[in-house]
PDB file of C-alpha atoms in Angstrom:
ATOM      1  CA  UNK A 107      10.132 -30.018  -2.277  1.00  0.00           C
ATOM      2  CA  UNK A 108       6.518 -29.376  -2.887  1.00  0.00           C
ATOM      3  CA  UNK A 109       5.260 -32.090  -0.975  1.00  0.00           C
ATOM      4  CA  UNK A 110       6.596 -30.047   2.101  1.00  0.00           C
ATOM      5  CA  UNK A 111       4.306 -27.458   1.098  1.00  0.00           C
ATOM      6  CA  UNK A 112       1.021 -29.651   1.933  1.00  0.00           C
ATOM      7  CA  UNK A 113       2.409 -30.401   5.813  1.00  0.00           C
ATOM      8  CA  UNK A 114       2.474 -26.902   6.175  1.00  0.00           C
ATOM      9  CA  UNK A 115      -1.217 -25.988   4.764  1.00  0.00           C
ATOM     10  CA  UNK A 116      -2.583 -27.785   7.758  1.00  0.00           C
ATOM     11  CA  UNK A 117      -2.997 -27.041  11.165  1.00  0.00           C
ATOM     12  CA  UNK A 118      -1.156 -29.517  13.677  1.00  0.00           C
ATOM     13  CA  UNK A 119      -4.198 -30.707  15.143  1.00  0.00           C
ATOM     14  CA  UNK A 120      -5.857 -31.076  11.632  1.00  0.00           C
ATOM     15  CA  UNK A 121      -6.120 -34.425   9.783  1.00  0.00           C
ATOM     16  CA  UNK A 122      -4.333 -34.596   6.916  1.00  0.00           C
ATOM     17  CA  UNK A 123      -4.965 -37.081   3.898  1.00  0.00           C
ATOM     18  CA  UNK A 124      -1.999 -37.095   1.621  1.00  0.00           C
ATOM     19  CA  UNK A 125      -3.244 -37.004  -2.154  1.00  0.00           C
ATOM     20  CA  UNK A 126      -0.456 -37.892  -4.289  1.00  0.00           C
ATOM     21  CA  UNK A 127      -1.723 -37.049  -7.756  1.00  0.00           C
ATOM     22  CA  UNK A 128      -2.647 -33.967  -6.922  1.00  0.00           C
ATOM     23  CA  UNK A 129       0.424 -32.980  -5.514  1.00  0.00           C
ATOM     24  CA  UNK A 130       1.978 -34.081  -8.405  1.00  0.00           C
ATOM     25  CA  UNK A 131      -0.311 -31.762 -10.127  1.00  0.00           C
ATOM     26  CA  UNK A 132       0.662 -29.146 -12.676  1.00  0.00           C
ATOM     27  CA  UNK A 133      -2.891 -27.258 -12.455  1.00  0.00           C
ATOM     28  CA  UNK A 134      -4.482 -24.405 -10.508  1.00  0.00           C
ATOM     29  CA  UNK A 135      -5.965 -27.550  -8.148  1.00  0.00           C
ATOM     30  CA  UNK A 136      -2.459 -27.793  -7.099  1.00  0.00           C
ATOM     31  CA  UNK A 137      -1.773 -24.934  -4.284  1.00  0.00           C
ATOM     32  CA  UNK A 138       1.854 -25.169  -4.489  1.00  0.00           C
ATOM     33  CA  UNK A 139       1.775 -25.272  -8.258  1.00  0.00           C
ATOM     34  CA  UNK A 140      -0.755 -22.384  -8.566  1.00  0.00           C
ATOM     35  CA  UNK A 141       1.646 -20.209  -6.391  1.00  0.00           C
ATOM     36  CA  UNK A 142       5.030 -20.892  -8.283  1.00  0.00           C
ATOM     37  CA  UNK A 143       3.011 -19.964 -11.275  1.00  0.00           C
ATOM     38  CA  UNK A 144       2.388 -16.957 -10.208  1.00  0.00           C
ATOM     39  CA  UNK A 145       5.785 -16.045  -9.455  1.00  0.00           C
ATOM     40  CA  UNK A 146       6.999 -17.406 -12.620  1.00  0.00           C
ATOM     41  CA  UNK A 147       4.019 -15.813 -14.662  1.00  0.00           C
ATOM     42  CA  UNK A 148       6.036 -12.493 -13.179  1.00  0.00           C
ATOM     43  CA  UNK A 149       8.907 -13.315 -14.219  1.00  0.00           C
ATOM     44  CA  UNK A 150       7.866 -13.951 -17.823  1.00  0.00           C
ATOM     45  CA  UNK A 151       6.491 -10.637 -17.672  1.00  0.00           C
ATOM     46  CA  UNK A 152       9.674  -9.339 -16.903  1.00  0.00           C
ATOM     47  CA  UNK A 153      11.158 -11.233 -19.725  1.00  0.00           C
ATOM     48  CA  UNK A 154       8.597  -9.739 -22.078  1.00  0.00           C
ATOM     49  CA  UNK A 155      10.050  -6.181 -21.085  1.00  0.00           C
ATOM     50  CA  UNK A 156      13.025  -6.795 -22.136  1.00  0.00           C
ATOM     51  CA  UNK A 157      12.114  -8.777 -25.488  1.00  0.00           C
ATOM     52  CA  UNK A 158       9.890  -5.768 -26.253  1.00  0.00           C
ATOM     53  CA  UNK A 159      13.123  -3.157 -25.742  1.00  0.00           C
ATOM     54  CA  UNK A 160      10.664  -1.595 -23.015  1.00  0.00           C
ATOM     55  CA  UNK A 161      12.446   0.687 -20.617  1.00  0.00           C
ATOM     56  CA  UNK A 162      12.523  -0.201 -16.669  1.00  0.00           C
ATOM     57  CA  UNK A 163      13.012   2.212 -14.343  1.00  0.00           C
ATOM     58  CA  UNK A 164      11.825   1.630 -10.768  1.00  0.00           C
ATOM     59  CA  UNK A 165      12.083   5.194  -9.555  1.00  0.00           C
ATOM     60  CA  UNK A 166       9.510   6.768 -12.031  1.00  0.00           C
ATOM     61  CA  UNK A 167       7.524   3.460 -11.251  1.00  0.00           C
ATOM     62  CA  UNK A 168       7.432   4.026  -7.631  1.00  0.00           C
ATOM     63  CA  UNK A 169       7.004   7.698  -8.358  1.00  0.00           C
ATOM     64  CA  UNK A 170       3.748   6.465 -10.712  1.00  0.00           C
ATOM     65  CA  UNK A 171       1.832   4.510  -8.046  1.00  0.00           C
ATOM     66  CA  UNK A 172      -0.689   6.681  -8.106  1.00  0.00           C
ATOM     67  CA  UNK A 173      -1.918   5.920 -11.237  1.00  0.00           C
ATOM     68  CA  UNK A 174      -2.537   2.559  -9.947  1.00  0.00           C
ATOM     69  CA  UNK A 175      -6.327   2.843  -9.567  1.00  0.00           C
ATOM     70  CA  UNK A 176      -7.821  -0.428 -11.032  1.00  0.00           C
ATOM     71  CA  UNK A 177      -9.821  -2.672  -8.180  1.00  0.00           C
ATOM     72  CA  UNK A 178      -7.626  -5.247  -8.450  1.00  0.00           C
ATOM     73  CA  UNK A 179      -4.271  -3.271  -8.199  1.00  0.00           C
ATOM     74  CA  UNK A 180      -5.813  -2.104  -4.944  1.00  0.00           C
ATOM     75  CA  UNK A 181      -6.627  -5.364  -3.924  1.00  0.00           C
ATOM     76  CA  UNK A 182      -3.329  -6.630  -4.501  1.00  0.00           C
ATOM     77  CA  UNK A 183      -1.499  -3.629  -3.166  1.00  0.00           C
ATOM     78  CA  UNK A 184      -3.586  -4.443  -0.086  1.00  0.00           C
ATOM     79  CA  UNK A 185      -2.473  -7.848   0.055  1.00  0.00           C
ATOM     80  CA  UNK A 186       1.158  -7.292  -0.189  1.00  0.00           C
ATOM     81  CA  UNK A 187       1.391  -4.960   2.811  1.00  0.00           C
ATOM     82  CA  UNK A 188      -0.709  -7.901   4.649  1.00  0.00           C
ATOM     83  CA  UNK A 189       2.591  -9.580   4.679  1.00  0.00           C
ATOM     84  CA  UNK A 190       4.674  -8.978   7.649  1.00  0.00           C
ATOM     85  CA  UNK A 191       1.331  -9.070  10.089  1.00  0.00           C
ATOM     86  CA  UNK A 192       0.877 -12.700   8.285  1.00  0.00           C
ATOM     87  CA  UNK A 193       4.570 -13.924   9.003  1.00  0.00           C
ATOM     88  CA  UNK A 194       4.199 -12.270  12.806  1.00  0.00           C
ATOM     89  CA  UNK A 195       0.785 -14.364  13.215  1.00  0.00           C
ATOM     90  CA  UNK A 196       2.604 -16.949  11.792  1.00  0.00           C
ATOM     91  CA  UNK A 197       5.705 -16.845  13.618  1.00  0.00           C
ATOM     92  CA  UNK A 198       4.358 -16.043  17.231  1.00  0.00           C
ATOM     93  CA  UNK A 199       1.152 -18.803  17.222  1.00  0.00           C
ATOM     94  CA  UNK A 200       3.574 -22.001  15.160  1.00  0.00           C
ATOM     95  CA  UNK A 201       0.638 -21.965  12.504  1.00  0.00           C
ATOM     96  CA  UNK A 202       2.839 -21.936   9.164  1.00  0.00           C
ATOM     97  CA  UNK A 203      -0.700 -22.987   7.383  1.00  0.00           C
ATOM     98  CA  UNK A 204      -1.028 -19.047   7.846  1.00  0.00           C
ATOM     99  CA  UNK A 205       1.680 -18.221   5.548  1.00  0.00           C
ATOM    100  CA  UNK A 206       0.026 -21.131   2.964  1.00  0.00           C
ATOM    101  CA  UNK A 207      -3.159 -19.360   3.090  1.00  0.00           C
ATOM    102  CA  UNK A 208      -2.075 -16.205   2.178  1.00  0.00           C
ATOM    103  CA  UNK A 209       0.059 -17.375  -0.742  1.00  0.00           C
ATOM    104  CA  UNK A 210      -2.192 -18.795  -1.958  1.00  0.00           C
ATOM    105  CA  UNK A 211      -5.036 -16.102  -1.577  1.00  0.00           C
ATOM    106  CA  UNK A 212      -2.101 -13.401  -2.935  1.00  0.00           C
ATOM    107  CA  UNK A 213      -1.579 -15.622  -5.941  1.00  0.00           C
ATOM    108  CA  UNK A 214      -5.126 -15.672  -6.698  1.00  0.00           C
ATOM    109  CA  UNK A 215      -4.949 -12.027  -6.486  1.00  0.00           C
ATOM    110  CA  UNK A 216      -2.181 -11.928  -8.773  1.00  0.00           C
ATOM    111  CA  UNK A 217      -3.878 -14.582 -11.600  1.00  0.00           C
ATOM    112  CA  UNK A 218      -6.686 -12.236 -11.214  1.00  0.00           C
ATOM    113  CA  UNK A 219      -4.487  -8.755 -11.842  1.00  0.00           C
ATOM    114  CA  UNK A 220      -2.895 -10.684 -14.713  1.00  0.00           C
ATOM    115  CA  UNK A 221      -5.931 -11.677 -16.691  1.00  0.00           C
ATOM    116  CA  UNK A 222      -7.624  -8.131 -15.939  1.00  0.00           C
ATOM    117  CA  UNK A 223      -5.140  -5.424 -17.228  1.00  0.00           C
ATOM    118  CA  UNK A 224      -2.854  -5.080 -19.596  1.00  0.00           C
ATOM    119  CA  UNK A 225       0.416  -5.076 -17.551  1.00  0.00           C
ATOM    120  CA  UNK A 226       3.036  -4.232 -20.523  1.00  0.00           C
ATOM    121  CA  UNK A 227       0.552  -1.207 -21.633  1.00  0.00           C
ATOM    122  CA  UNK A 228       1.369   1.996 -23.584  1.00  0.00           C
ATOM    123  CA  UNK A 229       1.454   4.464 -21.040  1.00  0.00           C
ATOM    124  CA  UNK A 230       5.163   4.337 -19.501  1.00  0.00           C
ATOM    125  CA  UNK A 231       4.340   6.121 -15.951  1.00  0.00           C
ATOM    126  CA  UNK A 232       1.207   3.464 -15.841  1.00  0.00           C
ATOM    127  CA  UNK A 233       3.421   0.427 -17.449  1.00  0.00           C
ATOM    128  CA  UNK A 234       6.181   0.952 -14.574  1.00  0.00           C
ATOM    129  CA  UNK A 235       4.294   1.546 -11.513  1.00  0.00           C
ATOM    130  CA  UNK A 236       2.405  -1.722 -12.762  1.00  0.00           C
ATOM    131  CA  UNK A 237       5.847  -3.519 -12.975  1.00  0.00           C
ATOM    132  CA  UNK A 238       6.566  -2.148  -9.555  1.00  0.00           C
ATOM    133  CA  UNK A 239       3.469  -4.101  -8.001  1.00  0.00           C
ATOM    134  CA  UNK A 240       4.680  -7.174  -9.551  1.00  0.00           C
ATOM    135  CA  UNK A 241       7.787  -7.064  -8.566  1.00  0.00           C
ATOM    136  CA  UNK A 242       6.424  -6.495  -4.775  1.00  0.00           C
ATOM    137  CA  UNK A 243       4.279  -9.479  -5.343  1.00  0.00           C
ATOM    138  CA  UNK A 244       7.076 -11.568  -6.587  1.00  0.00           C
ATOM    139  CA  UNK A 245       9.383 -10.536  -3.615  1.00  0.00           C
ATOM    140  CA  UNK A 246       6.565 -11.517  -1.469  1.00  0.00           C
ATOM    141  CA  UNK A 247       6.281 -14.721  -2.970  1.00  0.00           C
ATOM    142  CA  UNK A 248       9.772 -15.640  -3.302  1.00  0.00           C
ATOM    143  CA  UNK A 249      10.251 -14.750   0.632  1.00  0.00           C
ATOM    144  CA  UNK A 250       6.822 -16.665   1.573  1.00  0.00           C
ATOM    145  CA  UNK A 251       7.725 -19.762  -0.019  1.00  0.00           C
ATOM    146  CA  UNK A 252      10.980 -19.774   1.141  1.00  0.00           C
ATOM    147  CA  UNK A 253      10.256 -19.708   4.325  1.00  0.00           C
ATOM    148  CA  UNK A 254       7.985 -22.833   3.630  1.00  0.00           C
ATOM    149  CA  UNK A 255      11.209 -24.451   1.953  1.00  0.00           C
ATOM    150  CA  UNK A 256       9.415 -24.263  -1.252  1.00  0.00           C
ATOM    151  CA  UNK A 257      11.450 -22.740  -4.690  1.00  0.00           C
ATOM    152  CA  UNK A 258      10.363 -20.181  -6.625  1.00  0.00           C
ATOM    153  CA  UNK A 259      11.214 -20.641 -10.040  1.00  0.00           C
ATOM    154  CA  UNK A 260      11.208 -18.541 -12.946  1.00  0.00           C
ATOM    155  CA  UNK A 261       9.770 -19.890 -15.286  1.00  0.00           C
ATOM    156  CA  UNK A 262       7.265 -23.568 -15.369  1.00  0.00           C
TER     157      UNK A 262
END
């Protein structure tokens, strides 16, 4: 169902030119693509918790967000809470291209965040408020494409 994805990135009045390759795309150039990576690039840091025998506990993450004080954990904190102002704008004007846009900025933000710092670092209090963020951004992703009637898979 990416294809959908595309109809929705324009505005109704907009022209739209249909390019099959790169929808078919499994690149960054892809939007769609780029943003199911993102959510599955969370997911596989998840998965690395686990294989690592790393504790998770959300409570001392949440507790921990203060710690989160890199530029692009603010930038992506800022993002997320972005969200339900995005799906109102969306919602109340019929412009779903909205909701595309700011997928696709927030996984930019989170490719970004990923490359940048060490999310599975040393420091526990650090390690889970960092897994806290990602798992907002994930939710955030997971709902936003949704909505789009795009999946949100786990792993590419």
């Amino acid at each position: 169902m990416r294809h959908v994805f595309f109809y929705v990135m324009r505005k109704p009045e907009q022209h739209m030119d249909f390019d099959l390759d790169l929808a078919k795309s499994e690149s960054s150039d892809n939007p769609v693509y780029y943003i199911q990576y993102a959510h599955a690039r969370i997911c596989s840091v998840l998965r690395q918790l686990k294989e690592r025998g790393l504790n998770w506990d959300e409570r001392i993450g949440l507790a921990n967000t203060h710690l989160l004080t890199e530029p692009h954990e603010a930038a992506l904190m800022l993002l997320v809470s972005r969200y339900p102002e995005v799906i109102d704008v969306s919602a109340r004007l019929c412009e779903p291209h909205q909701l595309a846009y700011y997928l696709r900025e927030l996984a930019n933000g989170l490719h970004s965040y990923y490359n940048a710092v060490p999310l599975l670092c040393e420091q526990e209090d650090l390690r889970l408020a960092r897994l806290c963020l990602l798992k907002a951004v994930r939710q955030v992703i997971k709902n936003g494409l949704e909505l789009l009637g795009v999946s949100a898979p786990e792993s590419m």
